[in-house]
PDB file of C-alpha atoms in Angstrom:
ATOM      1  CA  UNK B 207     -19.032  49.147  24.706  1.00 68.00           C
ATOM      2  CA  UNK B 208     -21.647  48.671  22.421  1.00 80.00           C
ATOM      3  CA  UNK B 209     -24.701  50.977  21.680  1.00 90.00           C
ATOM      4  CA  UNK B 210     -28.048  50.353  19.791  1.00 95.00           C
ATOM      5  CA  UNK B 211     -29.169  53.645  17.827  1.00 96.00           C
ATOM      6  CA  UNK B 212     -33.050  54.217  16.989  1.00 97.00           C
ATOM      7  CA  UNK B 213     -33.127  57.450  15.060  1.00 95.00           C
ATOM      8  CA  UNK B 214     -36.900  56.970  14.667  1.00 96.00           C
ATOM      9  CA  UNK B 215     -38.468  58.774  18.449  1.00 95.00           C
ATOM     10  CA  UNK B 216     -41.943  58.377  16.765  1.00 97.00           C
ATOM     11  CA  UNK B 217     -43.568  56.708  13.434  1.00 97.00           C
ATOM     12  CA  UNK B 218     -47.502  56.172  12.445  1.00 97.00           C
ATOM     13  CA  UNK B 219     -48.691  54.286  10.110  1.00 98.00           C
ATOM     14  CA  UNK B 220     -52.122  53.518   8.597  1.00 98.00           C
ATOM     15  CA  UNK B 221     -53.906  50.275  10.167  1.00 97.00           C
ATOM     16  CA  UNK B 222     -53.894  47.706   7.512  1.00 97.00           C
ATOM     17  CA  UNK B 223     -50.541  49.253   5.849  1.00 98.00           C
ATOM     18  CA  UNK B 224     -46.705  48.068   7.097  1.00 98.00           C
ATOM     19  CA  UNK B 225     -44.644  49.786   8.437  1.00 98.00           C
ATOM     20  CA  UNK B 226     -40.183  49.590   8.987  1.00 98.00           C
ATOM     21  CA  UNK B 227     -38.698  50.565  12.108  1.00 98.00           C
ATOM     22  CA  UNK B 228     -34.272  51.344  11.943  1.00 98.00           C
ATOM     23  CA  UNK B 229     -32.253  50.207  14.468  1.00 98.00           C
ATOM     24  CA  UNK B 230     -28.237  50.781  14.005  1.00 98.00           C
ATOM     25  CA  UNK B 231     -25.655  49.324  16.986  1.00 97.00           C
ATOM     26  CA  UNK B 232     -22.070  49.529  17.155  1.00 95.00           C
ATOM     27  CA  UNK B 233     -20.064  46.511  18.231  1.00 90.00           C
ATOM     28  CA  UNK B 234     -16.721  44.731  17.439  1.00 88.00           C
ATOM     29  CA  UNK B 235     -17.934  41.526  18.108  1.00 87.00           C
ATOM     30  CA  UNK B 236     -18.512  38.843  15.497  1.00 87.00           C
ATOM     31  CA  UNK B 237     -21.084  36.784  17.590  1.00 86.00           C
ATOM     32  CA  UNK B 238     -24.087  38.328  19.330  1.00 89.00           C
ATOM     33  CA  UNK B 239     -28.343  38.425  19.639  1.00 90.00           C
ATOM     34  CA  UNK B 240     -30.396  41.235  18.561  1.00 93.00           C
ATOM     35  CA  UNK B 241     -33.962  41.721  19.388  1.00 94.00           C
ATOM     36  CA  UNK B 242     -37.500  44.301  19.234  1.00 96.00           C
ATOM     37  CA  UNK B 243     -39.445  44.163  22.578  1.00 95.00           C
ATOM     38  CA  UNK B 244     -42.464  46.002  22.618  1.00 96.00           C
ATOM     39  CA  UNK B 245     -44.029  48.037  25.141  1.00 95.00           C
ATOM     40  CA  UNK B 246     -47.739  48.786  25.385  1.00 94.00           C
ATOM     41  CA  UNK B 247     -49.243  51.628  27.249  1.00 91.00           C
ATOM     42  CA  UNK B 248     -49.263  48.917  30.241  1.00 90.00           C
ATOM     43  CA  UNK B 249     -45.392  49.674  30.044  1.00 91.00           C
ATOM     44  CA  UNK B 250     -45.350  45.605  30.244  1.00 90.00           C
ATOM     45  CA  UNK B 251     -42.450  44.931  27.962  1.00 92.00           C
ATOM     46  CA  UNK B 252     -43.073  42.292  25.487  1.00 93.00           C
ATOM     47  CA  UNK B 253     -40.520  39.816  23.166  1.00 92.00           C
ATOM     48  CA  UNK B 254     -41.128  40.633  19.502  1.00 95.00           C
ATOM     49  CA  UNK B 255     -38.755  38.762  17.604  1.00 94.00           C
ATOM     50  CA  UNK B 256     -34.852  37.881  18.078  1.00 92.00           C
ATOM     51  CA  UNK B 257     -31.878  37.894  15.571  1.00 93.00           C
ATOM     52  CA  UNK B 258     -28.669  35.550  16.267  1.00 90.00           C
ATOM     53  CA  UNK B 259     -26.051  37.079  13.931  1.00 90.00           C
ATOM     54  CA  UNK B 260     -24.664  34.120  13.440  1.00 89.00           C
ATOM     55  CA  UNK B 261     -28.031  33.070  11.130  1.00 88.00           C
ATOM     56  CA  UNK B 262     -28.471  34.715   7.388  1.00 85.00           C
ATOM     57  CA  UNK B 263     -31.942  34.082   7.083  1.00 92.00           C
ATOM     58  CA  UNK B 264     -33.714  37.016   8.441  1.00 95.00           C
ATOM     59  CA  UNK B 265     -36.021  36.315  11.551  1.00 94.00           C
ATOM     60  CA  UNK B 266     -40.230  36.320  11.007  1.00 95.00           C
ATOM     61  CA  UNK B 267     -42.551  35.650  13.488  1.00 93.00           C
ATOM     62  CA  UNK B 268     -46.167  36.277  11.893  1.00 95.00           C
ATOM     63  CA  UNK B 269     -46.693  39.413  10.805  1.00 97.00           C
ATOM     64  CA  UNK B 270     -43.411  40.591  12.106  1.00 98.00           C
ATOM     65  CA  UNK B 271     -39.913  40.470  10.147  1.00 97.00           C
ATOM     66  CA  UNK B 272     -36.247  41.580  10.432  1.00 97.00           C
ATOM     67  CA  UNK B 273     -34.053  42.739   7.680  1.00 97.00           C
ATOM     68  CA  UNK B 274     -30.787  42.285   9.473  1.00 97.00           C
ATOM     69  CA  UNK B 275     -27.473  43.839   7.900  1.00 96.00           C
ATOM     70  CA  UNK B 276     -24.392  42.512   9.698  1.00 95.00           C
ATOM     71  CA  UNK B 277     -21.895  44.401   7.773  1.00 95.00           C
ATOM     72  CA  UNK B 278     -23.911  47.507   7.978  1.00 96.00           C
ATOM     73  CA  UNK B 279     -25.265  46.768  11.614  1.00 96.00           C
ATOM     74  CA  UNK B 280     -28.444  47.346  10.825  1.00 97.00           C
ATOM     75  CA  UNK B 281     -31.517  45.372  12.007  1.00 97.00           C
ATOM     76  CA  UNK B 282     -34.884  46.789  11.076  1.00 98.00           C
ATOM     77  CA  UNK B 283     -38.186  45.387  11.974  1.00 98.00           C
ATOM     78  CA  UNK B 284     -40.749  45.475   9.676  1.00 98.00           C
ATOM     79  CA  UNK B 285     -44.792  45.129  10.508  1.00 98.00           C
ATOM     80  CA  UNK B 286     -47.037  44.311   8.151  1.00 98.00           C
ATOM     81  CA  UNK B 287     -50.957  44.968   8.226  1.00 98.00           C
ATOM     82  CA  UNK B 288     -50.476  46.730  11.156  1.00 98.00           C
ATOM     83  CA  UNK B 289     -53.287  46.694  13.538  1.00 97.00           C
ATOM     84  CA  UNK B 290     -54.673  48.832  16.566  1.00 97.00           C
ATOM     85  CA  UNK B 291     -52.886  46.342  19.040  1.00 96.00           C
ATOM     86  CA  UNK B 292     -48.962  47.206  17.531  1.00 97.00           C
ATOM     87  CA  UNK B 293     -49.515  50.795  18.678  1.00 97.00           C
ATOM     88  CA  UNK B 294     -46.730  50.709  21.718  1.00 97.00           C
ATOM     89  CA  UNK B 295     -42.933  51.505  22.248  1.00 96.00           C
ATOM     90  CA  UNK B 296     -40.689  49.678  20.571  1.00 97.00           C
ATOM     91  CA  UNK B 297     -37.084  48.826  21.815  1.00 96.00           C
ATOM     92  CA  UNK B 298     -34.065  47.572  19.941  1.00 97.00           C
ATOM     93  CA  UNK B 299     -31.687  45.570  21.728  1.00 93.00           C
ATOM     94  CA  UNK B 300     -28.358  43.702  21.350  1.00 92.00           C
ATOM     95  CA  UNK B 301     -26.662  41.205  24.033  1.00 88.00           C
ATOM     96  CA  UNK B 302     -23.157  39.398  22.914  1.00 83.00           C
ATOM     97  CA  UNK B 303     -22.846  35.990  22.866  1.00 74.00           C
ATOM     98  CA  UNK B 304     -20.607  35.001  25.040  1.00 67.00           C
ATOM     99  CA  UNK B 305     -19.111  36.437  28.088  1.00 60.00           C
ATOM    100  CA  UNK B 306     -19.650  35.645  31.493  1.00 54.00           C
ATOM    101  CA  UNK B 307     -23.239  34.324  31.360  1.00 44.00           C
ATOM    102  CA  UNK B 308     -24.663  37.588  32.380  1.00 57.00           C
ATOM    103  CA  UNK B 309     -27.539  38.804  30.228  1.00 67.00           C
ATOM    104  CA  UNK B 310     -26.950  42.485  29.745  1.00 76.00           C
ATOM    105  CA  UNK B 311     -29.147  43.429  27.114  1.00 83.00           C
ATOM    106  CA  UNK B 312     -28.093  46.625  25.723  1.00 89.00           C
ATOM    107  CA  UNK B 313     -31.256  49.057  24.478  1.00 92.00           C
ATOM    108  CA  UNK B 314     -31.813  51.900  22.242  1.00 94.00           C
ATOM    109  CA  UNK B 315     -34.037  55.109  23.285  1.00 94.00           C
ATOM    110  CA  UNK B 316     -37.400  53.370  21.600  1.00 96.00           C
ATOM    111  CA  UNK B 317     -39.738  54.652  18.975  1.00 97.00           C
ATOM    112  CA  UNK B 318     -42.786  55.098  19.677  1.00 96.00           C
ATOM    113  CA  UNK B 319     -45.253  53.762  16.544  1.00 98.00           C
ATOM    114  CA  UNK B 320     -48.848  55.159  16.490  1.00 98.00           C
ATOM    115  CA  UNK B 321     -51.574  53.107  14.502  1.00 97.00           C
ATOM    116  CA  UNK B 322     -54.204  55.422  12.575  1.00 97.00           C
ATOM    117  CA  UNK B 323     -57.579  53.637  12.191  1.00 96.00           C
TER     118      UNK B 323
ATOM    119  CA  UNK Z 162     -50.314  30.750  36.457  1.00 59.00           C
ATOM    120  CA  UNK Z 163     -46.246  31.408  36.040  1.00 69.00           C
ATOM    121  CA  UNK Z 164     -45.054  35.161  36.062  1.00 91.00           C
ATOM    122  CA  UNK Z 165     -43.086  37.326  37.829  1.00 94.00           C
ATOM    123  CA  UNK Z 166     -45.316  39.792  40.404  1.00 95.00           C
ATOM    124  CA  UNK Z 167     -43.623  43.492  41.282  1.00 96.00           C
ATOM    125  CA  UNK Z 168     -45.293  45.444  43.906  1.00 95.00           C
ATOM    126  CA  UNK Z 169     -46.413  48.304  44.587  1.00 95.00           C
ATOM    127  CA  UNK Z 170     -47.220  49.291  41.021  1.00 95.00           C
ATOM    128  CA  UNK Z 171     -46.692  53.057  42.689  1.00 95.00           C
ATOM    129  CA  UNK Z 172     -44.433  53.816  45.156  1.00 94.00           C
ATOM    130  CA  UNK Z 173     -43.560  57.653  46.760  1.00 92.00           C
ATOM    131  CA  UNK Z 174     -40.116  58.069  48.347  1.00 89.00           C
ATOM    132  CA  UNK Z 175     -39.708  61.361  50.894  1.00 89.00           C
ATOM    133  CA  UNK Z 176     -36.031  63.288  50.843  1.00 84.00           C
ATOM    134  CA  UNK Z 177     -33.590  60.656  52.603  1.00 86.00           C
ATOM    135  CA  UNK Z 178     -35.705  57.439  52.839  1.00 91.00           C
ATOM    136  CA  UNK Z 179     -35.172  54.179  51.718  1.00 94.00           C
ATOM    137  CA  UNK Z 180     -37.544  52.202  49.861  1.00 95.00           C
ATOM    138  CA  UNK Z 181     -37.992  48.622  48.857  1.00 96.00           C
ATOM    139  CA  UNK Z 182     -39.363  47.175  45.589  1.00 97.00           C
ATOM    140  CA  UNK Z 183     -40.206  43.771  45.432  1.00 98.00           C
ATOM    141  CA  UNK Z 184     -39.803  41.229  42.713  1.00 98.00           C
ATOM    142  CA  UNK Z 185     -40.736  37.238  43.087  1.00 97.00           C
ATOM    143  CA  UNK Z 186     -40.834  35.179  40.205  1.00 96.00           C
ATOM    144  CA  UNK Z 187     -42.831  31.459  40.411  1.00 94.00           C
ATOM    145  CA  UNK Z 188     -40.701  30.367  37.208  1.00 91.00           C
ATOM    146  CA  UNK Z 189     -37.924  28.707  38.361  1.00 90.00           C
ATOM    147  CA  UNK Z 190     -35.464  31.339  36.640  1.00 90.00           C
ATOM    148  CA  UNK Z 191     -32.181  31.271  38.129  1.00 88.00           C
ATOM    149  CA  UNK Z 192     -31.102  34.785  36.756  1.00 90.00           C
ATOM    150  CA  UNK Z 193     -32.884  37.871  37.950  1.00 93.00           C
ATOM    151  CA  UNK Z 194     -32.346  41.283  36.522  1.00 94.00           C
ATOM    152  CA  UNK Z 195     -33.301  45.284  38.049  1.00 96.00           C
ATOM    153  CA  UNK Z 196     -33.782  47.570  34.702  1.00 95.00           C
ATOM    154  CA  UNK Z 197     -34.241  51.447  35.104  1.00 96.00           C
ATOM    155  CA  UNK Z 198     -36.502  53.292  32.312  1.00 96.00           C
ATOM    156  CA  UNK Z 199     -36.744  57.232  32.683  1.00 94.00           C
ATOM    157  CA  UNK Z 200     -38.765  59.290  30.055  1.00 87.00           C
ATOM    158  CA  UNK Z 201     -37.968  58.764  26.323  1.00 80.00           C
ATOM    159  CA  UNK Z 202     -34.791  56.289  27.438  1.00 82.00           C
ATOM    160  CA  UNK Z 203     -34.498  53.015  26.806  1.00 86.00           C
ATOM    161  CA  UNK Z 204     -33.554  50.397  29.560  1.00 91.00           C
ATOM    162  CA  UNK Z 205     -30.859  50.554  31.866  1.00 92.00           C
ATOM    163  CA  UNK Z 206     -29.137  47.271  34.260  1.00 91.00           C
ATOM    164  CA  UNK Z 207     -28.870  48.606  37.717  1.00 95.00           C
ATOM    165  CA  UNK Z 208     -28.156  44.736  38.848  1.00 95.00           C
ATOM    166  CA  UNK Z 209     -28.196  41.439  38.397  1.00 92.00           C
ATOM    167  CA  UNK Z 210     -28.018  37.674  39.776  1.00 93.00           C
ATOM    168  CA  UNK Z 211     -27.253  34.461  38.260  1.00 88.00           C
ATOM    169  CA  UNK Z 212     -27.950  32.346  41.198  1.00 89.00           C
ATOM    170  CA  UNK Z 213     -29.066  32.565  44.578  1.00 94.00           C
ATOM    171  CA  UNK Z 214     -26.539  34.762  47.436  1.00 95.00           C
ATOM    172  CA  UNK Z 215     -24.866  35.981  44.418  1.00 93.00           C
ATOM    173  CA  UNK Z 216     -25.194  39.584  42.503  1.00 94.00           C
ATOM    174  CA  UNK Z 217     -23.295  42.148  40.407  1.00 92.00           C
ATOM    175  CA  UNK Z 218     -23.679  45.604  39.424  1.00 93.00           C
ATOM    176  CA  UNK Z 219     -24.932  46.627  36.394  1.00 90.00           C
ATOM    177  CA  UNK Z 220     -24.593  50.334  34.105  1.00 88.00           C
ATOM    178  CA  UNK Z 221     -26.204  52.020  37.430  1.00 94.00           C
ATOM    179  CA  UNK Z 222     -25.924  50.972  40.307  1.00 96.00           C
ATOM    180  CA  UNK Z 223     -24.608  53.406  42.413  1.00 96.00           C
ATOM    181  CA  UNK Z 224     -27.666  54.680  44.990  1.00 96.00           C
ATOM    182  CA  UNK Z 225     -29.412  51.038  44.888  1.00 97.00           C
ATOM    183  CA  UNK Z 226     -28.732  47.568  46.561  1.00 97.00           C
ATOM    184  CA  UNK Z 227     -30.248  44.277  46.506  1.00 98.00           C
ATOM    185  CA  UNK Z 228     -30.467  40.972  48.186  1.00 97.00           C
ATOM    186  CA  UNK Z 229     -31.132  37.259  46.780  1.00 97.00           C
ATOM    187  CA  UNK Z 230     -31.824  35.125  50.084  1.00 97.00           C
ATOM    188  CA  UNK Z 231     -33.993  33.096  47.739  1.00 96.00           C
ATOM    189  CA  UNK Z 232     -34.731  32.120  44.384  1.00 95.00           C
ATOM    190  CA  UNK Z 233     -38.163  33.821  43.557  1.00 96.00           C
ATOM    191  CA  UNK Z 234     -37.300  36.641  45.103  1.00 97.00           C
ATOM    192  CA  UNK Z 235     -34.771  39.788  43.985  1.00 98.00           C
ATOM    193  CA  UNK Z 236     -35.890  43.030  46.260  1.00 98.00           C
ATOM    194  CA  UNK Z 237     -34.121  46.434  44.887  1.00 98.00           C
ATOM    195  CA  UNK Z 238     -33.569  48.980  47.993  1.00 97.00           C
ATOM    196  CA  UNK Z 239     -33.777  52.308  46.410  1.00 96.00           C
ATOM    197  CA  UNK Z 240     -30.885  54.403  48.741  1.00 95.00           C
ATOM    198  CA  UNK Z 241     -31.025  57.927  50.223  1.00 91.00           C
ATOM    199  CA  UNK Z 242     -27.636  58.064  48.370  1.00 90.00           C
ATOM    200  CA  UNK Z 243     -30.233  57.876  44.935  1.00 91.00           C
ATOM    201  CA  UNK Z 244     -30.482  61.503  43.832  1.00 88.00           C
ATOM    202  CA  UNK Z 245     -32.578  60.974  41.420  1.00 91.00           C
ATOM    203  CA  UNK Z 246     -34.807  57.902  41.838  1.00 93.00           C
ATOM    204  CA  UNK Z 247     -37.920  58.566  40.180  1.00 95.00           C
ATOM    205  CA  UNK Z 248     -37.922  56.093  37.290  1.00 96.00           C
ATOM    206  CA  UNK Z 249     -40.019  53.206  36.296  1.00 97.00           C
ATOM    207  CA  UNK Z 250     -38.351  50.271  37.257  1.00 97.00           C
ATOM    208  CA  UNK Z 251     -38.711  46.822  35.700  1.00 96.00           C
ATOM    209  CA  UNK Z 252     -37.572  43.619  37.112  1.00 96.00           C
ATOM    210  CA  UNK Z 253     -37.119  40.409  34.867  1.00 94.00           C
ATOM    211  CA  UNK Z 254     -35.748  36.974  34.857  1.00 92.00           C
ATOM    212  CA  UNK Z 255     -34.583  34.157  32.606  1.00 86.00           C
ATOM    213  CA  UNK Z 256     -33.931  30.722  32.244  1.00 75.00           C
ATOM    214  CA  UNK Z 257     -30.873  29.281  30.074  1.00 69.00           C
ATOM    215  CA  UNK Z 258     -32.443  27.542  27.090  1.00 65.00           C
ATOM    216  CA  UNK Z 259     -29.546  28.160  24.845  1.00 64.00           C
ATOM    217  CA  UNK Z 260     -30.402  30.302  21.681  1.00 58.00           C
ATOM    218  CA  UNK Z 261     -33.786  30.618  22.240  1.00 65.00           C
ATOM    219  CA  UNK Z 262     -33.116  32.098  25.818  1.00 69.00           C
ATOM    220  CA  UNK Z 263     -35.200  35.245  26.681  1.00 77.00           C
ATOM    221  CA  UNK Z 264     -36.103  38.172  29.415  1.00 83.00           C
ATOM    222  CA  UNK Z 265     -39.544  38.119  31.349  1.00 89.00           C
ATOM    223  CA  UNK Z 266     -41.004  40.910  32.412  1.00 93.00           C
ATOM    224  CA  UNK Z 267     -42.413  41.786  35.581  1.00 94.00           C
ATOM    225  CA  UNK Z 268     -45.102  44.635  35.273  1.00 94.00           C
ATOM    226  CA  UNK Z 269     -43.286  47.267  36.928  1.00 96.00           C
ATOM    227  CA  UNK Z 270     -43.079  50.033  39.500  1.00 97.00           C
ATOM    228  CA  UNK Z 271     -43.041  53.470  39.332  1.00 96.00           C
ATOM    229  CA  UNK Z 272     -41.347  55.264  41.817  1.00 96.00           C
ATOM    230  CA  UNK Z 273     -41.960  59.303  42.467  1.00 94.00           C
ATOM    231  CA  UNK Z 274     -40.198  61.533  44.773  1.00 88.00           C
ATOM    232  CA  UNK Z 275     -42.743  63.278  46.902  1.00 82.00           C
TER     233      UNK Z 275
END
């Protein structure tokens, strides 16, 4: 089974500054997703950016980027000029490629990322 | 607009009743999903559906049930046989658009034990 390791439980960082969150997951397959939702205080839970491992070039939407290790399953999300609005849970998650078609996303505990005006 | 609706945002469950979330979805997602999220956890499958009269268990499911009669809608039945129910739970759906295929998000209920 696999399993998605956040050792971060909380991080804050200076608005304007960036900010890396560390995700680790364990897996013997060769062909899966990765992703960072994000949950606000509304607990609404939000896409941030997905990884296909399959891809070398690292993932970047905006102001948000991956650095994603496959040999060292690793997959960190950076934030740059973080603002009041990125203050929220964040979750890593994996799901495998293949399989039956189900969609069982696999998450790690979440960090929690304070922004500091 | 195009979402997926849970209700009751709060729900209270007395010792050895049953209780019904509901989840409809106006996206014309054919998979459903029923995630648990307790304190300082991350999320948890309890069940799923790919298509309509069909459903499978997830991690959790032991204590819950569901139903998919129709396509919008994926009600979880929280069980007296639940020992431990109170959770926020979080009901989502997808469509298959290959790579770039993704969860959405109801906004959740939270269920308490009174």
């Amino acid at each position: 089974a696999q399993t998605v390791t956040q050792s971060q439980p909380e991080m804050s960082v200076q608005e304007a500054e960036t900010v890396t969150l560390s995700c680790t997951y364990d897996t013997s397959e060769s062909d899966y997703y990765l992703f960072w939702y994000k949950q606000p205080p509304s607990r609404q839970m939000i896409l941030v950016i997905r990884q296909e491992a399959y891809k070398q070039q690292n993932a970047t939407e905006n102001r948000f980027s991956v650095n994603f290790q496959k040999a060292a399953k690793s997959f960190s999300l950076k934030i740059s000029d973080s603002q009041l609005g990125d203050a929220a849970m964040y979750f890593c998650a994996y799901r495998s490629f293949g399989g039956a078609g189900s969609y069982q996303l696999t998450f790690g505990k979440g960090t929690k990322l304070s922004v500091i005006p | 607009d195009g979402g997926i609706t849970q209700s009751p945002k709060y729900l209270f469950r007395k010792e050895g009743q049953n209780v019904t979330l509901s989840c409809e979805q106006n996206l014309n997602h054919d998979a459903m999903y029923w995630y648990r999220q307790d304190p300082g956890q991350g999320l948890r499958l309890i069940y799923y559906s790919q298509i309509v009269n069909d459903f499978q268990k997830g991690d959790i499911a032991e204590g819950y049930s569901v139903s998919r009669e129709k396509k919008e809608s994926f009600p979880l039945t929280v069980t007296s046989a639940q020992k431990n129910p109170t959770a926020f739970y979080l009901c989502a759906s997808r469509i298959r658009q290959g790579a770039r295929e993704k969860l959405f998000f109801g906004s959740g209920t939270q269920l308490s034990v009174l």
